[in-house]
Short mmCIF file of C-alpha atoms and ligand atoms in Angstrom, two decimals:
data_model
loop_
_atom_site.label_atom_id
_atom_site.label_comp_id
_atom_site.label_asym_id
_atom_site.label_seq_id
_atom_site.Cartn_x
_atom_site.Cartn_y
_atom_site.Cartn_z
CA UNK A 287 -158.73 -174.94 141.66
CA UNK A 288 -160.77 -172.85 138.92
CA UNK A 289 -164.05 -171.83 139.77
CA UNK A 290 -166.50 -174.54 139.00
CA UNK A 291 -169.47 -174.06 136.51
CA UNK A 292 -172.50 -175.23 137.25
CA UNK A 293 -174.58 -177.20 134.46
CA UNK A 294 -177.98 -178.63 134.51
CA UNK A 295 -178.25 -182.06 133.73
CA UNK A 296 -181.54 -183.87 132.22
CA UNK A 297 -182.63 -187.18 133.49
CA UNK A 298 -180.38 -189.39 130.92
CA UNK A 299 -177.28 -187.18 131.69
CA UNK A 300 -177.87 -187.52 135.37
CA UNK A 301 -178.22 -191.42 135.28
CA UNK A 302 -175.11 -191.62 133.27
CA UNK A 303 -173.22 -189.57 135.91
CA UNK A 304 -174.45 -191.18 138.82
CA UNK A 305 -170.87 -192.76 139.83
CA UNK A 306 -169.13 -189.71 139.86
CA UNK A 307 -171.98 -187.84 141.97
CA UNK A 308 -171.90 -191.00 144.38
CA UNK A 309 -168.13 -190.31 144.76
CA UNK A 310 -168.90 -186.81 145.75
CA UNK A 311 -171.67 -187.82 148.13
CA UNK A 312 -169.14 -190.49 149.56
CA UNK A 313 -166.46 -188.03 150.08
CA UNK A 314 -168.85 -185.21 151.65
CA UNK A 315 -171.04 -187.70 153.73
CA UNK A 316 -168.39 -190.26 154.51
CA UNK A 317 -171.25 -192.98 154.84
CA UNK A 318 -170.75 -196.66 155.68
CA UNK A 319 -169.50 -197.90 152.12
CA UNK A 320 -172.31 -200.59 152.26
CA UNK A 321 -174.97 -197.76 151.83
CA UNK A 322 -173.62 -196.70 148.34
CA UNK A 323 -175.42 -199.21 146.12
CA UNK A 324 -178.71 -198.50 147.72
CA UNK A 325 -178.06 -194.67 147.43
CA UNK A 326 -177.45 -195.52 143.78
CA UNK A 327 -181.09 -197.11 143.39
CA UNK A 328 -182.48 -194.34 145.34
CA UNK A 329 -180.82 -191.98 143.17
CA UNK A 330 -181.91 -193.32 139.85
CA UNK A 331 -185.64 -193.94 141.34
CA UNK A 332 -185.58 -190.23 142.05
CA UNK A 333 -184.86 -189.32 138.53
CA UNK A 334 -188.17 -190.39 137.53
CA UNK A 335 -190.16 -188.20 139.90
CA UNK A 336 -192.13 -185.12 138.32
CA UNK A 337 -190.33 -181.89 138.18
CA UNK A 338 -187.09 -183.38 138.61
CA UNK A 339 -183.95 -180.91 138.13
CA UNK A 340 -180.12 -181.51 138.79
CA UNK A 341 -177.06 -179.41 138.65
CA UNK A 342 -173.58 -180.37 138.51
CA UNK A 343 -170.49 -178.08 139.67
CA UNK A 344 -167.52 -179.29 137.50
CA UNK A 345 -164.14 -177.95 137.13
CA UNK A 346 -163.38 -176.70 133.46
CA UNK A 347 -162.08 -179.94 131.51
CA UNK A 348 -158.77 -179.85 130.33
CA UNK A 349 -159.88 -182.12 127.41
CA UNK A 350 -162.19 -180.20 124.64
CA UNK A 351 -165.78 -181.91 124.80
CA UNK A 352 -164.99 -183.88 128.09
CA UNK A 353 -166.66 -183.17 131.25
CA UNK A 354 -164.71 -181.70 134.07
CA UNK A 355 -164.40 -183.33 137.71
CA UNK A 356 -167.31 -182.85 139.51
CA UNK A 357 -166.94 -180.51 142.67
CA UNK A 358 -170.78 -181.09 143.85
CA UNK A 359 -174.11 -181.65 142.87
CA UNK A 360 -177.47 -181.17 143.88
CA UNK A 361 -180.93 -182.29 142.61
CA UNK A 362 -184.80 -182.01 143.60
CA UNK A 363 -188.29 -182.96 142.40
CA UNK A 364 -191.97 -181.96 143.12
CA UNK A 365 -193.15 -184.01 146.20
CA UNK A 366 -196.40 -185.63 145.70
CA UNK A 367 -198.23 -188.39 147.59
CA UNK A 368 -197.03 -192.11 147.25
CA UNK A 369 -193.30 -191.20 147.45
CA UNK A 370 -191.45 -192.40 150.45
CA UNK A 371 -190.26 -189.06 152.02
CA UNK A 372 -193.22 -187.08 151.37
CA UNK A 373 -195.45 -189.29 152.92
CA UNK A 374 -193.33 -189.87 156.07
CA UNK A 375 -192.80 -186.09 156.64
CA UNK A 376 -196.42 -185.34 155.51
CA UNK A 377 -197.79 -187.68 158.38
CA UNK A 378 -195.19 -186.41 160.91
CA UNK A 379 -195.95 -182.68 160.31
CA UNK A 380 -199.93 -183.54 160.37
CA UNK A 381 -199.17 -185.27 163.99
CA UNK A 382 -197.25 -182.53 165.16
CA UNK A 383 -199.35 -179.45 163.75
CA UNK A 384 -202.68 -180.91 162.25
CA UNK A 385 -203.70 -181.40 158.63
CA UNK A 386 -203.33 -177.37 157.57
CA UNK A 387 -199.92 -177.37 158.64
CA UNK A 388 -198.93 -180.61 156.70
CA UNK A 389 -200.85 -179.12 153.51
CA UNK A 390 -199.17 -175.87 154.00
CA UNK A 391 -195.83 -177.28 153.73
CA UNK A 392 -196.17 -180.33 151.60
CA UNK A 393 -199.28 -179.90 149.11
CA UNK A 394 -196.84 -177.62 146.61
CA UNK A 395 -193.56 -178.48 147.65
CA UNK A 396 -190.06 -178.86 145.87
CA UNK A 397 -188.06 -181.33 147.67
CA UNK A 398 -184.09 -180.77 147.66
CA UNK A 399 -183.04 -184.60 147.71
CA UNK A 400 -179.17 -183.95 147.86
CA UNK A 401 -176.68 -180.96 147.87
CA UNK A 402 -173.00 -182.20 148.56
CA UNK A 403 -169.88 -180.31 148.11
CA UNK A 404 -166.25 -182.12 147.88
CA UNK A 405 -164.43 -181.73 151.38
CA UNK A 406 -161.69 -179.57 149.55
CA UNK A 407 -164.22 -177.41 147.82
CA UNK A 408 -166.42 -176.47 150.58
CA UNK A 409 -166.44 -172.93 152.08
CA UNK A 410 -166.14 -170.94 149.15
CA UNK A 411 -169.79 -170.15 148.38
CA UNK A 412 -170.30 -173.48 146.01
CA UNK A 413 -173.10 -175.08 147.99
CA UNK A 414 -174.85 -171.89 148.08
CA UNK A 415 -174.76 -171.13 144.35
CA UNK A 416 -175.98 -174.86 143.84
CA UNK A 417 -178.78 -174.53 145.86
CA UNK A 418 -179.87 -170.97 144.50
CA UNK A 419 -179.40 -172.11 141.10
CA UNK A 420 -181.63 -175.42 141.90
CA UNK A 421 -184.38 -173.48 143.39
CA UNK A 422 -184.50 -170.61 140.98
CA UNK A 423 -187.38 -170.03 139.06
CA UNK A 424 -189.35 -173.05 140.65
CA UNK A 425 -193.06 -172.61 140.56
CA UNK A 426 -193.98 -174.71 143.88
CA UNK A 427 -194.92 -172.70 147.21
CA UNK A 428 -192.38 -174.37 149.23
CA UNK A 429 -188.95 -175.99 149.34
CA UNK A 430 -188.32 -178.79 151.81
CA UNK A 431 -185.47 -181.16 152.97
CA UNK A 432 -184.27 -183.19 155.72
CA UNK A 433 -180.49 -182.87 156.80
CA UNK A 434 -178.75 -184.19 159.80
CA UNK A 435 -179.28 -183.42 163.08
CA UNK A 436 -176.50 -183.94 165.54
CA UNK A 437 -178.05 -181.49 167.77
CA UNK A 438 -175.76 -178.69 166.99
CA UNK A 439 -175.52 -176.33 164.00
CA UNK A 440 -174.18 -177.68 160.77
CA UNK A 441 -172.95 -176.00 157.80
CA UNK A 442 -175.69 -177.51 155.68
CA UNK A 443 -178.24 -175.90 158.21
CA UNK A 444 -176.50 -172.54 158.42
CA UNK A 445 -177.05 -172.49 154.69
CA UNK A 446 -180.45 -173.36 154.72
CA UNK A 447 -181.24 -170.93 157.45
CA UNK A 448 -179.34 -167.86 155.54
CA UNK A 449 -181.88 -168.19 152.75
CA UNK A 450 -184.97 -168.19 155.08
CA UNK A 451 -185.55 -171.78 155.94
CA UNK A 452 -186.61 -172.81 159.51
CA UNK A 453 -187.01 -176.14 161.19
CA UNK A 454 -190.28 -178.02 160.91
CA UNK A 455 -189.07 -181.04 162.84
CA UNK A 456 -185.72 -181.70 164.83
CA UNK A 457 -184.45 -184.68 166.06
CA UNK A 458 -186.63 -186.92 163.75
CA UNK A 459 -185.95 -190.65 163.24
CA UNK A 460 -186.83 -191.62 159.78
CA UNK A 461 -188.61 -195.21 159.53
CA UNK A 462 -185.80 -197.73 159.28
CA UNK A 463 -183.28 -196.68 161.67
CA UNK A 464 -180.29 -194.19 161.12
CA UNK A 465 -179.53 -190.84 162.70
CA UNK A 466 -181.55 -188.06 163.69
CA UNK A 467 -182.55 -185.44 161.23
CA UNK A 468 -184.14 -182.15 160.95
CA UNK A 469 -186.66 -181.45 158.11
CA UNK A 470 -186.57 -177.75 157.55
CA UNK A 471 -188.66 -175.65 155.06
CA UNK A 472 -188.93 -172.04 153.40
CA UNK A 473 -191.16 -170.24 151.00
CA UNK A 474 -190.30 -169.92 147.42
CA UNK A 475 -188.86 -167.91 146.11
CA UNK A 476 -185.89 -168.31 148.35
CA UNK A 477 -185.12 -165.10 150.74
CA UNK A 478 -182.21 -163.35 149.58
CA UNK A 479 -179.05 -164.37 151.36
CA UNK A 480 -178.15 -162.69 154.80
CA UNK A 481 -175.41 -164.12 156.98
CA UNK A 482 -175.86 -165.49 160.11
CA UNK A 483 -174.76 -162.64 162.11
CA UNK A 484 -177.24 -160.34 160.26
CA UNK A 485 -180.27 -162.50 160.59
CA UNK A 486 -182.45 -162.31 163.53
C1 LIG B 172 -173.57 -178.36 153.07
C2 LIG B 172 -172.70 -178.04 151.96
C3 LIG B 172 -173.42 -178.73 150.72
C4 LIG B 172 -172.37 -176.48 151.84
O1 LIG B 172 -171.43 -176.31 150.54
P1 LIG B 172 -170.44 -175.20 150.86
O2 LIG B 172 -169.85 -174.79 149.47
O3 LIG B 172 -169.30 -175.79 151.98
O4 LIG B 172 -171.13 -173.79 151.36
P2 LIG B 172 -170.88 -172.52 151.01
O5 LIG B 172 -169.36 -172.26 150.78
O6 LIG B 172 -171.86 -171.82 150.00
O7 LIG B 172 -171.46 -171.60 152.36
C5 LIG B 172 -172.99 -171.40 152.44
C6 LIG B 172 -173.35 -171.38 153.78
O8 LIG B 172 -173.09 -172.61 154.41
C7 LIG B 172 -172.64 -172.38 155.90
N1 LIG B 172 -171.42 -172.80 156.16
C8 LIG B 172 -170.53 -173.43 155.24
N2 LIG B 172 -169.43 -173.83 155.80
C9 LIG B 172 -169.57 -173.73 157.27
C10 LIG B 172 -168.87 -174.04 158.34
N3 LIG B 172 -167.66 -174.82 158.12
N4 LIG B 172 -169.44 -173.68 159.52
C11 LIG B 172 -170.56 -173.48 159.65
N5 LIG B 172 -171.40 -172.94 158.43
C12 LIG B 172 -170.79 -173.13 157.31
C13 LIG B 172 -172.65 -170.77 156.01
O9 LIG B 172 -173.93 -170.38 156.36
C14 LIG B 172 -172.38 -170.37 154.72
O10 LIG B 172 -172.87 -168.74 154.65
P3 LIG B 172 -171.70 -167.94 154.63
O11 LIG B 172 -171.74 -167.26 153.16
O12 LIG B 172 -172.21 -167.08 155.85
O13 LIG B 172 -170.69 -168.19 155.02
C15 LIG B 172 -171.20 -178.75 152.10
O14 LIG B 172 -170.58 -178.03 153.28
C16 LIG B 172 -171.55 -180.08 152.30
O15 LIG B 172 -171.26 -180.82 151.06
N6 LIG B 172 -171.62 -180.59 153.45
C17 LIG B 172 -171.38 -182.19 153.44
C18 LIG B 172 -172.51 -182.77 153.13
C19 LIG B 172 -173.85 -182.15 153.39
O16 LIG B 172 -173.82 -181.97 154.68
N7 LIG B 172 -174.77 -181.97 152.71
C20 LIG B 172 -175.94 -181.46 153.01
C21 LIG B 172 -176.93 -182.52 153.04
S1 LIG B 172 -178.39 -181.76 153.38
#
């Protein structure tokens, strides 16, 4: 497999490529199939949020002028009151650590909503490249996200920790059911990468 190239998508290009992104999401996360239509709706709504930025990683196309096969994608936006995830997490942080704590993390936050790499392309640095490029040059003070928390380390959590992100909430149940999540946050710009073995 050739090294995938990263490309930024504007809102229209993102909406046009929802289906290929959904296929990467399905391969990476293996969600129940009936969740995919709802995920499409959520992603389309996210594209209208302020400060939206999306990146795809695609193989070089064999056909000039055509897009290559997607190997990964990521996107995020500025978190503001009135957004479901923002308000749920803000409230949980406020209950846990007080108003200042919630404000510190959420008042000027960049939310990474999705980051996925096809299983056959994982473990070759693509997830790290996507995350770094997504956060590069952002003007927000913090980066925040949620990721599955099965009670043990995951590749995603290892990646986030390696750029300075820490657990803000663990074993967190979002309203509406579903598995437990960790909410993680870090300061922007992201810390230069340190491997797990060299971080304290
Ligand atoms: C999480 C994910 C995006 C990482 O992408 P990736 O291309 O596989 O990761 P990279 O090769 O860039 O590795 C980055 C770091 O992730 C961690 N990591 C990656 N694979 C790992 C594994 N199998 N076990 C433990 N840590 C791992 C390591 O910290 C690694 O850093 P290193 O350079 O010290 O090895 C990808 O594994 C994925 O799509 N997973 C399934 C979907 C998912 O969980 N998405 C995140 C939702 S929040």
